[in-house]
Amino acid sequence: MKIRIKFSKQGSMKFIGHLDIMRYFQKAMRRAEVDIRYSEGFSPHQIMSFAAPLGVGITSMGEYLDIEVLSTDTSGVMTDRLNKVMVDEIRILSYRKLDDGSKNAMSLVSAADYTLNFRDGYGPEDREAFFKALEAFYDQEQILIVKQTKRGQKEMDLKPLIYCLERRGEGIFMKVSTGSTDNIKPELVMEEFYRQQQREYPPFAFQIQREEVYGRDDCGKLIPLEEFGEDIE
């Protein structure tokens, strides 16, 4: 049986890298006595895959991993069992069953939501002017950048890969393309914004949080990855 787990990552856990998060969840599965399936062969390992690795220093309310289990209790019971063995800064938000033919989360990832809030001491002196300039930046027909790739540099248009960019309160909200093909990080968008303002991008100005990760359904509509599954009653 395939299971998709959604979890949050907050506080000091934002400094824990992806490989250590993988090891953490492997131990958590054993502590919570999840009947997880292991691979066959000389060195069996838990069948587990993550949707989209999160950068160090970024918090999240929408991380995902897929596992396979031999048996399971209800979604509510399993969520409680896992949370009992978790540190407070990682919380299981949902535990849902997938159809046997479902694609894994990693292959589904198409977009992600982010919020960016200014750290203390980094906010612009004139916030209204800042957000007005950000609106004008997004209203451009093209946002051309030169991106470094494994094969060298190439020019690309960011605009069609930024699905939303707007002010939310005193911070910034953006929905951007994410995945193996066009993976746009919020830092890349802000770097180009600052460059067009002829200002240096302050790399520590923002606390970035990933809010949600999306895949596309059969009609091409973006939906949160957890909605591909259903609760186990």
Short mmCIF file of C-alpha atoms in Angstrom, two decimals:
data_model
loop_
_atom_site.label_atom_id
_atom_site.label_comp_id
_atom_site.label_asym_id
_atom_site.label_seq_id
_atom_site.Cartn_x
_atom_site.Cartn_y
_atom_site.Cartn_z
CA MET A 1 0.00 0.00 0.00
CA LYS A 2 1.32 3.43 -0.95
CA ILE A 3 1.14 6.24 1.60
CA ARG A 4 1.77 9.97 1.19
CA ILE A 5 2.80 11.89 4.30
CA LYS A 6 2.69 15.68 4.61
CA PHE A 7 4.78 17.36 7.28
CA SER A 8 5.98 20.75 8.47
CA LYS A 9 9.54 21.78 9.23
CA GLN A 10 10.05 24.75 11.55
CA GLY A 11 12.44 26.38 13.97
CA SER A 12 15.99 25.08 14.24
CA MET A 13 15.13 22.09 12.03
CA LYS A 14 15.41 24.44 9.04
CA PHE A 15 19.18 24.05 9.40
CA ILE A 16 19.01 20.25 8.94
CA GLY A 17 19.86 19.21 5.38
CA HIS A 18 17.94 16.81 3.17
CA LEU A 19 20.10 13.72 3.77
CA ASP A 20 19.82 14.11 7.53
CA ILE A 21 16.05 14.56 7.23
CA MET A 22 15.91 11.27 5.33
CA ARG A 23 17.83 9.52 8.11
CA TYR A 24 15.61 11.17 10.71
CA PHE A 25 12.45 9.81 9.09
CA GLN A 26 13.94 6.34 8.70
CA LYS A 27 14.52 6.25 12.47
CA ALA A 28 11.07 7.75 13.15
CA MET A 29 9.41 4.97 11.14
CA ARG A 30 11.09 2.38 13.34
CA ARG A 31 10.27 4.21 16.58
CA ALA A 32 6.60 4.59 15.58
CA GLU A 33 6.53 0.92 14.54
CA VAL A 34 5.27 1.74 11.06
CA ASP A 35 4.95 -1.50 9.08
CA ILE A 36 7.02 -0.03 6.28
CA ARG A 37 8.09 -2.13 3.33
CA TYR A 38 11.79 -2.78 2.75
CA SER A 39 13.55 -3.33 -0.54
CA GLU A 40 14.89 -6.77 -1.36
CA GLY A 41 18.52 -7.71 -1.87
CA PHE A 42 21.77 -7.73 0.07
CA SER A 43 21.22 -4.34 1.74
CA PRO A 44 17.46 -3.77 2.29
CA HIS A 45 16.30 -0.24 2.93
CA GLN A 46 12.98 1.40 3.66
CA ILE A 47 10.99 2.29 0.55
CA MET A 48 10.74 6.05 0.95
CA SER A 49 11.00 9.04 -1.38
CA PHE A 50 10.67 12.78 -0.84
CA ALA A 51 8.85 15.18 -3.14
CA ALA A 52 11.28 18.11 -3.43
CA PRO A 53 14.33 18.66 -1.24
CA LEU A 54 14.12 21.86 0.81
CA GLY A 55 17.04 24.26 0.95
CA VAL A 56 18.85 24.70 4.25
CA GLY A 57 17.51 27.67 6.20
CA ILE A 58 14.00 27.48 4.69
CA THR A 59 11.01 26.55 6.83
CA SER A 60 7.99 24.75 5.44
CA MET A 61 4.35 23.94 6.05
CA GLY A 62 4.10 21.66 3.03
CA GLU A 63 6.74 18.93 2.77
CA TYR A 64 5.95 15.46 1.43
CA LEU A 65 7.31 11.95 1.44
CA ASP A 66 5.92 8.72 0.03
CA ILE A 67 6.36 5.33 1.67
CA GLU A 68 5.07 1.82 1.07
CA VAL A 69 3.60 -0.17 3.95
CA LEU A 70 2.58 -3.79 4.42
CA SER A 71 -0.24 -2.84 6.79
CA THR A 72 -1.51 0.33 8.41
CA ASP A 73 -3.95 1.76 10.92
CA THR A 74 -6.23 4.76 10.20
CA SER A 75 -4.84 8.10 9.10
CA GLY A 76 -5.60 9.67 12.48
CA VAL A 77 -3.93 6.91 14.48
CA MET A 78 -0.83 6.85 12.28
CA THR A 79 -0.49 10.63 12.39
CA ASP A 80 -0.62 10.52 16.21
CA ARG A 81 1.87 7.64 16.41
CA LEU A 82 4.38 9.43 14.23
CA ASN A 83 3.98 12.79 15.98
CA LYS A 84 4.68 11.13 19.34
CA VAL A 85 8.19 10.22 18.15
CA MET A 86 8.83 13.53 16.34
CA VAL A 87 10.62 16.60 17.65
CA ASP A 88 8.28 19.57 18.14
CA GLU A 89 9.68 21.36 15.10
CA ILE A 90 8.59 18.59 12.71
CA ARG A 91 4.87 17.75 12.68
CA ILE A 92 2.99 15.21 10.60
CA LEU A 93 0.06 17.04 9.00
CA SER A 94 -1.56 14.23 7.00
CA TYR A 95 -1.17 10.52 6.26
CA ARG A 96 -3.11 9.45 3.17
CA LYS A 97 -3.48 6.34 1.04
CA LEU A 98 -2.62 6.47 -2.66
CA ASP A 99 -3.93 4.34 -5.48
CA ASP A 100 -1.57 1.50 -6.43
CA GLY A 101 -0.90 3.12 -9.81
CA SER A 102 -0.17 6.58 -8.42
CA LYS A 103 3.06 8.31 -9.42
CA ASN A 104 5.47 9.11 -6.63
CA ALA A 105 5.53 12.62 -5.22
CA MET A 106 8.91 13.47 -6.71
CA SER A 107 7.74 12.87 -10.29
CA LEU A 108 4.52 14.85 -9.75
CA VAL A 109 6.02 18.10 -8.46
CA SER A 110 5.11 21.01 -10.72
CA ALA A 111 4.85 24.12 -8.53
CA ALA A 112 5.29 25.44 -5.02
CA ASP A 113 4.06 28.36 -2.89
CA TYR A 114 6.48 30.48 -0.89
CA THR A 115 6.18 33.39 1.50
CA LEU A 116 9.08 35.74 2.12
CA ASN A 117 9.17 37.99 5.17
CA PHE A 118 11.82 40.57 5.96
CA ARG A 119 14.13 39.74 8.83
CA ASP A 120 14.53 42.40 11.52
CA GLY A 121 16.69 45.24 10.25
CA TYR A 122 16.43 44.27 6.57
CA GLY A 123 13.11 45.83 5.58
CA PRO A 124 13.15 48.66 3.02
CA GLU A 125 12.84 52.22 4.31
CA ASP A 126 9.92 52.86 1.96
CA ARG A 127 7.85 49.67 1.88
CA GLU A 128 5.16 51.12 -0.35
CA ALA A 129 7.74 52.06 -2.98
CA PHE A 130 9.31 48.60 -2.67
CA PHE A 131 6.05 46.75 -3.29
CA LYS A 132 5.07 49.12 -6.09
CA ALA A 133 8.38 48.34 -7.81
CA LEU A 134 7.79 44.60 -7.24
CA GLU A 135 4.38 44.87 -8.90
CA ALA A 136 5.91 46.65 -11.89
CA PHE A 137 8.60 43.97 -12.08
CA TYR A 138 5.98 41.21 -12.34
CA ASP A 139 3.91 43.17 -14.86
CA GLN A 140 6.71 42.98 -17.43
CA GLU A 141 6.00 40.90 -20.53
CA GLN A 142 9.37 39.15 -20.13
CA ILE A 143 11.84 38.68 -17.29
CA LEU A 144 14.99 37.55 -19.06
CA ILE A 145 17.88 36.17 -17.04
CA VAL A 146 21.08 34.29 -17.76
CA LYS A 147 21.07 31.02 -15.83
CA GLN A 148 24.06 28.80 -15.18
CA THR A 149 23.47 25.18 -16.23
CA LYS A 150 25.64 22.06 -16.41
CA ARG A 151 26.25 22.84 -20.08
CA GLY A 152 27.09 26.48 -19.52
CA GLN A 153 25.04 29.64 -19.50
CA LYS A 154 21.67 30.09 -21.19
CA GLU A 155 19.15 32.87 -21.44
CA MET A 156 15.68 32.10 -20.15
CA ASP A 157 12.43 33.93 -19.50
CA LEU A 158 11.34 33.71 -15.87
CA LYS A 159 7.91 35.28 -16.44
CA PRO A 160 5.97 32.16 -17.56
CA LEU A 161 7.48 30.21 -14.65
CA ILE A 162 6.24 32.66 -12.01
CA TYR A 163 2.53 31.90 -11.63
CA CYS A 164 1.90 34.51 -8.93
CA LEU A 165 3.94 37.27 -7.30
CA GLU A 166 2.22 39.67 -4.93
CA ARG A 167 2.24 41.42 -1.61
CA ARG A 168 0.75 39.57 1.35
CA GLY A 169 0.62 41.82 4.38
CA GLU A 170 4.16 43.03 4.96
CA GLY A 171 5.68 40.12 3.04
CA ILE A 172 5.82 38.57 -0.42
CA PHE A 173 3.90 35.58 -1.76
CA MET A 174 4.92 33.71 -4.88
CA LYS A 175 3.89 30.57 -6.71
CA VAL A 176 6.64 29.31 -9.00
CA SER A 177 7.42 26.36 -11.23
CA THR A 178 9.14 23.57 -9.30
CA GLY A 179 10.40 20.16 -10.33
CA SER A 180 13.03 18.45 -12.42
CA THR A 181 12.40 20.47 -15.61
CA ASP A 182 11.94 24.09 -14.52
CA ASN A 183 12.90 24.48 -10.88
CA ILE A 184 12.65 28.14 -9.94
CA LYS A 185 13.80 29.15 -6.47
CA PRO A 186 12.33 32.26 -4.82
CA GLU A 187 15.87 33.58 -4.30
CA LEU A 188 16.39 33.60 -8.08
CA VAL A 189 13.28 35.74 -8.59
CA MET A 190 14.31 38.22 -5.91
CA GLU A 191 17.89 38.40 -7.17
CA GLU A 192 16.61 39.47 -10.58
CA PHE A 193 14.22 41.98 -9.02
CA TYR A 194 17.04 43.60 -7.06
CA ARG A 195 19.31 43.55 -10.13
CA GLN A 196 16.72 45.44 -12.16
CA GLN A 197 16.48 47.94 -9.32
CA GLN A 198 20.26 48.35 -9.62
CA ARG A 199 20.66 47.21 -6.06
CA GLU A 200 22.62 44.36 -4.52
CA TYR A 201 20.49 41.43 -3.38
CA PRO A 202 20.87 40.96 0.41
CA PRO A 203 21.00 37.15 0.76
CA PHE A 204 19.92 37.15 4.42
CA ALA A 205 17.14 39.74 4.10
CA PHE A 206 14.27 37.25 3.96
CA GLN A 207 12.98 34.36 6.01
CA ILE A 208 11.58 32.06 3.35
CA GLN A 209 8.88 29.51 4.01
CA ARG A 210 7.51 26.95 1.60
CA GLU A 211 3.75 26.80 2.08
CA GLU A 212 2.64 24.08 -0.34
CA VAL A 213 3.83 21.80 -3.15
CA TYR A 214 1.63 21.01 -6.14
CA GLY A 215 1.27 18.42 -8.87
CA ARG A 216 -0.97 18.47 -11.93
CA ASP A 217 -4.07 16.32 -12.18
CA ASP A 218 -5.26 14.64 -15.39
CA CYS A 219 -6.77 17.96 -16.54
CA GLY A 220 -3.51 19.84 -15.96
CA LYS A 221 -4.81 21.67 -12.89
CA LEU A 222 -2.39 22.33 -10.03
CA ILE A 223 -3.50 20.60 -6.82
CA PRO A 224 -1.67 20.04 -3.50
CA LEU A 225 0.15 16.70 -3.44
CA GLU A 226 -1.90 15.46 -0.49
CA GLU A 227 -5.08 15.70 -2.58
CA PHE A 228 -3.90 12.83 -4.76
CA GLY A 229 -4.59 10.55 -1.79
CA GLU A 230 -7.44 9.93 0.60
CA ASP A 231 -7.72 9.50 4.35
CA ILE A 232 -7.82 5.98 5.77
CA GLU A 233 -10.89 5.63 8.00
#
